[in-house]
mmCIF file of C-alpha atoms in Angstrom:
data_model
loop_
_atom_site.group_PDB
_atom_site.id
_atom_site.type_symbol
_atom_site.label_atom_id
_atom_site.label_comp_id
_atom_site.label_asym_id
_atom_site.label_seq_id
_atom_site.Cartn_x
_atom_site.Cartn_y
_atom_site.Cartn_z
ATOM 1 C CA MET A 1 -38.203 204.644 234.280
ATOM 2 C CA LYS A 2 -35.477 202.032 233.832
ATOM 3 C CA LEU A 3 -37.233 200.635 230.918
ATOM 4 C CA LYS A 4 -37.613 203.807 229.168
ATOM 5 C CA PHE A 5 -34.239 204.195 229.829
ATOM 6 C CA LEU A 6 -32.916 201.084 228.456
ATOM 7 C CA THR A 7 -35.146 201.964 225.174
ATOM 8 C CA LEU A 8 -33.166 205.347 225.002
ATOM 9 C CA ILE A 9 -30.001 203.068 224.886
ATOM 10 C CA THR A 10 -31.162 200.653 222.647
ATOM 11 C CA THR A 11 -32.485 203.402 220.109
ATOM 12 C CA ALA A 12 -28.708 205.629 219.743
ATOM 13 C CA VAL A 13 -26.877 202.195 219.734
ATOM 14 C CA SER A 14 -29.161 201.517 216.647
ATOM 15 C CA ILE A 15 -28.568 205.153 215.407
ATOM 16 C CA LEU A 16 -24.417 204.806 215.835
ATOM 17 C CA LEU A 17 -24.985 201.201 214.527
ATOM 18 C CA ALA A 18 -26.562 202.363 211.259
ATOM 19 C CA SER A 19 -24.386 205.792 210.905
ATOM 20 C CA CYS A 20 -21.209 203.650 211.251
ATOM 21 C CA GLU A 21 -22.335 200.939 208.380
ATOM 22 C CA TYR A 22 -23.733 204.188 205.909
ATOM 23 C CA ASP A 23 -19.912 205.847 206.592
ATOM 24 C CA ASN A 24 -18.750 202.379 205.413
ATOM 25 C CA PHE A 25 -21.030 201.887 202.813
ATOM 26 C CA GLU A 26 -18.346 200.721 200.060
ATOM 27 C CA ALA A 27 -18.576 203.456 196.838
ATOM 28 C CA PRO A 28 -18.096 202.073 193.444
ATOM 29 C CA GLN A 29 -14.820 201.707 192.100
ATOM 30 C CA PHE A 30 -14.310 201.739 188.589
ATOM 31 C CA THR A 31 -15.012 204.074 185.881
ATOM 32 C CA LEU A 32 -17.064 203.661 182.750
ATOM 33 C CA SER A 33 -16.166 206.088 179.877
ATOM 34 C CA GLY A 34 -16.695 206.270 176.562
ATOM 35 C CA LYS A 35 -18.000 208.606 173.392
ATOM 36 C CA VAL A 36 -20.418 208.353 170.787
ATOM 37 C CA VAL A 37 -19.510 207.997 167.695
ATOM 38 C CA TYR A 38 -19.780 207.744 164.242
ATOM 39 C CA GLN A 39 -17.639 205.773 162.003
ATOM 40 C CA GLY A 40 -15.222 206.078 164.583
ATOM 41 C CA LYS A 41 -15.631 209.561 164.673
ATOM 42 C CA ALA A 42 -16.933 211.384 168.034
ATOM 43 C CA VAL A 43 -20.017 213.125 167.692
ATOM 44 C CA GLY A 44 -21.107 216.688 168.751
ATOM 45 C CA VAL A 45 -23.822 217.565 170.998
ATOM 46 C CA ARG A 46 -24.941 220.309 172.954
ATOM 47 C CA ASN A 47 -23.190 219.905 176.441
ATOM 48 C CA ASN A 48 -25.692 218.021 179.191
ATOM 49 C CA GLY A 49 -27.973 217.720 176.135
ATOM 50 C CA PRO A 50 -28.630 214.381 174.742
ATOM 51 C CA GLN A 51 -28.500 211.592 177.381
ATOM 52 C CA LEU A 52 -27.744 207.657 177.538
ATOM 53 C CA GLU A 53 -28.665 205.571 180.041
ATOM 54 C CA LEU A 54 -27.397 202.659 182.171
ATOM 55 C CA TRP A 55 -29.534 200.058 183.437
ATOM 56 C CA GLN A 56 -28.454 196.658 185.838
ATOM 57 C CA ASP A 57 -31.260 194.011 186.615
ATOM 58 C CA GLY A 58 -31.078 192.215 189.547
ATOM 59 C CA TYR A 59 -31.604 194.973 192.160
ATOM 60 C CA PRO A 60 -35.190 195.746 193.992
ATOM 61 C CA LEU A 61 -35.220 199.857 193.519
ATOM 62 C CA ARG A 62 -34.580 199.231 189.221
ATOM 63 C CA SER A 63 -33.986 202.998 188.336
ATOM 64 C CA PRO A 64 -31.308 203.985 185.283
ATOM 65 C CA ILE A 65 -28.276 205.853 185.949
ATOM 66 C CA THR A 66 -28.312 208.781 183.763
ATOM 67 C CA LEU A 67 -25.153 209.848 181.809
ATOM 68 C CA TYR A 68 -25.034 213.359 180.715
ATOM 69 C CA LEU A 69 -22.732 213.688 177.312
ATOM 70 C CA ASP A 70 -19.937 216.674 177.163
ATOM 71 C CA GLN A 71 -20.249 218.575 173.775
ATOM 72 C CA ASP A 72 -17.360 216.186 172.329
ATOM 73 C CA GLY A 73 -19.778 213.073 172.891
ATOM 74 C CA SER A 74 -18.025 211.746 175.660
ATOM 75 C CA PHE A 75 -19.169 210.519 179.170
ATOM 76 C CA SER A 76 -18.167 209.181 182.294
ATOM 77 C CA ALA A 77 -19.744 207.443 185.565
ATOM 78 C CA LYS A 78 -18.404 205.420 188.875
ATOM 79 C CA LEU A 79 -19.811 201.750 188.644
ATOM 80 C CA PHE A 80 -19.723 198.855 190.558
ATOM 81 C CA SER A 81 -18.701 195.451 189.006
ATOM 82 C CA GLY A 82 -21.313 193.659 187.193
ATOM 83 C CA GLN A 83 -23.632 193.736 183.694
ATOM 84 C CA TYR A 84 -25.454 196.969 182.573
ATOM 85 C CA LYS A 85 -27.561 197.814 179.504
ATOM 86 C CA LEU A 86 -26.889 201.054 178.353
ATOM 87 C CA VAL A 87 -29.575 202.500 176.018
ATOM 88 C CA ARG A 88 -29.491 205.156 173.409
ATOM 89 C CA ARG A 89 -32.384 207.401 174.335
ATOM 90 C CA ALA A 90 -34.607 209.455 171.961
ATOM 91 C CA ASP A 91 -35.109 213.100 170.664
ATOM 92 C CA ALA A 92 -31.184 213.223 170.045
ATOM 93 C CA PRO A 93 -29.230 213.890 166.843
ATOM 94 C CA TRP A 94 -29.437 210.503 165.760
ATOM 95 C CA LEU A 95 -31.883 208.134 164.358
ATOM 96 C CA GLN A 96 -33.633 205.954 167.161
ATOM 97 C CA GLN A 97 -32.765 202.165 166.313
ATOM 98 C CA ALA A 98 -34.952 199.309 166.371
ATOM 99 C CA THR A 99 -32.098 197.891 168.952
ATOM 100 C CA ASP A 100 -30.841 200.685 170.691
ATOM 101 C CA THR A 101 -29.598 198.477 173.897
ATOM 102 C CA ILE A 102 -25.894 197.845 174.175
ATOM 103 C CA GLN A 103 -24.503 195.131 177.128
ATOM 104 C CA VAL A 104 -21.812 196.724 178.818
ATOM 105 C CA SER A 105 -19.795 194.429 180.937
ATOM 106 C CA VAL A 106 -18.206 196.281 183.985
ATOM 107 C CA LYS A 107 -14.994 194.384 185.575
ATOM 108 C CA ASP A 108 -12.473 196.834 185.788
ATOM 109 C CA ASP A 109 -12.079 200.553 184.372
ATOM 110 C CA THR A 110 -13.862 200.115 181.148
ATOM 111 C CA ASN A 111 -13.973 202.525 177.938
ATOM 112 C CA ILE A 112 -16.506 202.231 175.226
ATOM 113 C CA GLU A 113 -17.552 203.678 172.042
ATOM 114 C CA VAL A 114 -21.536 204.097 171.361
ATOM 115 C CA PRO A 115 -22.174 203.741 167.648
ATOM 116 C CA VAL A 116 -25.026 206.561 166.311
ATOM 117 C CA MET A 117 -26.688 206.797 163.637
ATOM 118 C CA PRO A 118 -27.008 210.771 162.933
ATOM 119 C CA TYR A 119 -29.756 212.693 160.491
ATOM 120 C CA PHE A 120 -26.548 214.120 158.975
ATOM 121 C CA THR A 121 -23.197 215.385 159.779
ATOM 122 C CA ILE A 122 -20.968 218.538 158.730
ATOM 123 C CA SER A 123 -17.447 217.951 157.501
ATOM 124 C CA ASN A 124 -14.429 219.991 156.360
ATOM 125 C CA GLU A 125 -15.743 222.830 158.723
ATOM 126 C CA SER A 126 -13.157 225.878 158.505
ATOM 127 C CA PHE A 127 -13.557 229.693 160.180
ATOM 128 C CA GLN A 128 -12.048 232.698 158.816
ATOM 129 C CA LYS A 129 -12.102 236.108 160.027
ATOM 130 C CA SER A 130 -12.486 239.072 157.961
ATOM 131 C CA GLY A 131 -12.658 242.689 159.511
ATOM 132 C CA ASN A 132 -15.781 242.351 161.909
ATOM 133 C CA THR A 133 -17.021 239.268 159.678
ATOM 134 C CA ILE A 134 -16.513 235.463 160.850
ATOM 135 C CA ARG A 135 -16.719 233.176 157.861
ATOM 136 C CA ALA A 136 -17.868 229.353 158.138
ATOM 137 C CA GLN A 137 -17.069 227.060 155.314
ATOM 138 C CA PHE A 138 -18.412 223.546 155.631
ATOM 139 C CA VAL A 139 -19.559 220.601 153.603
ATOM 140 C CA VAL A 140 -23.147 219.084 154.864
ATOM 141 C CA ASN A 141 -23.625 215.188 154.610
ATOM 142 C CA LYS A 142 -26.790 213.802 154.199
ATOM 143 C CA VAL A 143 -26.982 210.439 156.105
ATOM 144 C CA GLN A 144 -30.423 209.432 156.420
ATOM 145 C CA GLN A 145 -31.644 209.719 152.971
ATOM 146 C CA SER A 146 -35.559 210.356 154.614
ATOM 147 C CA ALA A 147 -34.509 212.677 156.348
ATOM 148 C CA ASN A 148 -35.008 216.473 156.285
ATOM 149 C CA VAL A 149 -33.207 219.540 157.616
ATOM 150 C CA GLU A 150 -34.906 222.183 160.069
ATOM 151 C CA PHE A 151 -32.194 224.400 160.879
ATOM 152 C CA VAL A 152 -28.504 224.585 160.372
ATOM 153 C CA ARG A 153 -26.198 227.512 162.085
ATOM 154 C CA LEU A 154 -23.601 229.734 162.904
ATOM 155 C CA TYR A 155 -22.689 230.457 166.667
ATOM 156 C CA LEU A 156 -20.164 232.635 168.202
ATOM 157 C CA GLY A 157 -19.655 232.851 172.068
ATOM 158 C CA LYS A 158 -17.279 233.870 174.416
ATOM 159 C CA SER A 159 -17.252 230.457 176.380
ATOM 160 C CA ILE A 160 -15.666 226.624 175.091
ATOM 161 C CA LEU A 161 -19.440 225.738 175.585
ATOM 162 C CA THR A 162 -20.675 226.999 172.555
ATOM 163 C CA ASP A 163 -24.375 225.491 171.586
ATOM 164 C CA GLN A 164 -27.516 226.734 170.585
ATOM 165 C CA VAL A 165 -28.487 227.428 174.278
ATOM 166 C CA GLN A 166 -25.176 228.989 175.200
ATOM 167 C CA ARG A 167 -23.845 231.855 172.823
ATOM 168 C CA GLU A 168 -23.794 235.565 171.830
ATOM 169 C CA LEU A 169 -24.537 235.216 168.256
ATOM 170 C CA ARG A 170 -26.393 232.707 166.163
ATOM 171 C CA VAL A 171 -26.257 233.016 162.231
ATOM 172 C CA ASP A 172 -29.243 231.074 159.998
ATOM 173 C CA GLY A 173 -27.750 229.013 157.067
ATOM 174 C CA ASN A 174 -29.774 229.226 153.725
ATOM 175 C CA VAL A 175 -31.360 225.721 154.305
ATOM 176 C CA ALA A 176 -33.581 226.257 150.969
ATOM 177 C CA GLY A 177 -30.295 226.429 149.141
ATOM 178 C CA LEU A 178 -28.312 224.127 150.312
ATOM 179 C CA VAL A 179 -26.353 221.094 148.198
ATOM 180 C CA PHE A 180 -25.475 218.326 150.126
ATOM 181 C CA GLY A 181 -22.103 217.246 149.785
ATOM 182 C CA SER A 182 -20.890 220.895 148.455
ATOM 183 C CA GLN A 183 -19.207 223.475 150.224
ATOM 184 C CA THR A 184 -21.905 225.845 151.600
ATOM 185 C CA VAL A 185 -21.086 229.407 153.409
ATOM 186 C CA ILE A 186 -22.162 231.104 156.263
ATOM 187 C CA THR A 187 -21.167 234.801 157.641
ATOM 188 C CA GLY A 188 -22.122 236.521 160.773
ATOM 189 C CA ASP A 189 -20.953 239.936 162.205
ATOM 190 C CA LEU A 190 -19.507 240.411 165.181
ATOM 191 C CA PRO A 191 -21.418 242.031 168.045
ATOM 192 C CA ASP A 192 -20.644 244.895 169.705
ATOM 193 C CA ASN A 193 -20.165 242.696 172.970
ATOM 194 C CA LEU A 194 -17.582 240.127 171.035
ATOM 195 C CA LYS A 195 -15.662 242.841 168.850
ATOM 196 C CA ASN A 196 -13.634 244.047 171.768
ATOM 197 C CA LEU A 197 -12.304 240.818 172.655
ATOM 198 C CA ASP A 198 -8.663 238.746 172.156
ATOM 199 C CA TYR A 199 -10.661 235.578 170.814
ATOM 200 C CA VAL A 200 -14.451 234.131 170.535
ATOM 201 C CA PHE A 201 -15.725 230.542 170.124
ATOM 202 C CA ALA A 202 -16.985 229.410 166.715
ATOM 203 C CA ARG A 203 -19.284 226.408 166.310
ATOM 204 C CA LEU A 204 -22.008 224.577 163.473
ATOM 205 C CA GLY A 205 -24.794 222.746 163.965
ATOM 206 C CA ILE A 206 -27.248 221.269 161.761
ATOM 207 C CA LYS A 207 -30.474 219.756 163.247
ATOM 208 C CA SER A 208 -33.189 217.619 161.269
ATOM 209 C CA THR A 209 -37.018 217.754 161.363
ATOM 210 C CA ALA A 210 -37.063 214.341 162.984
ATOM 211 C CA ALA A 211 -35.387 215.714 166.361
ATOM 212 C CA GLY A 212 -34.838 217.926 168.751
ATOM 213 C CA GLU A 213 -31.056 218.495 169.304
ATOM 214 C CA TYR A 214 -28.500 219.221 167.149
ATOM 215 C CA TYR A 215 -25.437 217.870 165.616
ATOM 216 C CA TYR A 216 -22.655 219.770 166.095
ATOM 217 C CA THR A 217 -19.063 220.279 164.840
ATOM 218 C CA PRO A 218 -15.787 220.713 167.628
ATOM 219 C CA VAL A 219 -15.892 224.186 168.903
ATOM 220 C CA GLN A 220 -13.198 226.075 167.625
ATOM 221 C CA LYS A 221 -10.851 229.395 168.798
ATOM 222 C CA ILE A 222 -10.713 232.045 166.451
ATOM 223 C CA ALA A 223 -8.265 235.145 167.546
ATOM 224 C CA LEU A 224 -9.643 238.494 166.728
ATOM 225 C CA ARG A 225 -6.361 240.226 167.120
#
């Protein structure tokens, strides 16, 4: 009986010490933040769509830290001090480069830019309301000369998180008639569930046949009243 009692006491103390050690575990103290950019300009993406990965060598359980991108291409993560490898994952609206790894040194709060090479970009976008119609004007720029456009689209939504997945209206542009570097127009009629709102959010997206994700313009708020 004494042996069993001592065993129970020893086990309880071990659990208590382990619990205290866990509670006192040091949390990551530094913030790594940044944006995915092309020519110094943030690249718009689908919220929590394209991802980056962080790797840190020298640990027995080696697994990546996934960085999810906000729709403006920004990201943030809490990390320990150390050397990391940042990897630009495939199936994004940019070309998978031969050297897709960036060395990142974290010794304090750190902000970085992650350069990428999109297949296409959209510039000079503007949105106008006329009655129940939204008219989008923009220019499509071809960055990768071998790339082909699969879709160019106008999105309207109730939420600032508007994209291919989350939207109330999607209007396809005329890909066959698309002229790179020249003004392009897409018009969309407001559906009944948007007509009576005070405002909607508008965004443009373009997708290459070589990628599963779209390059997006920043979301713009359009007053309906």
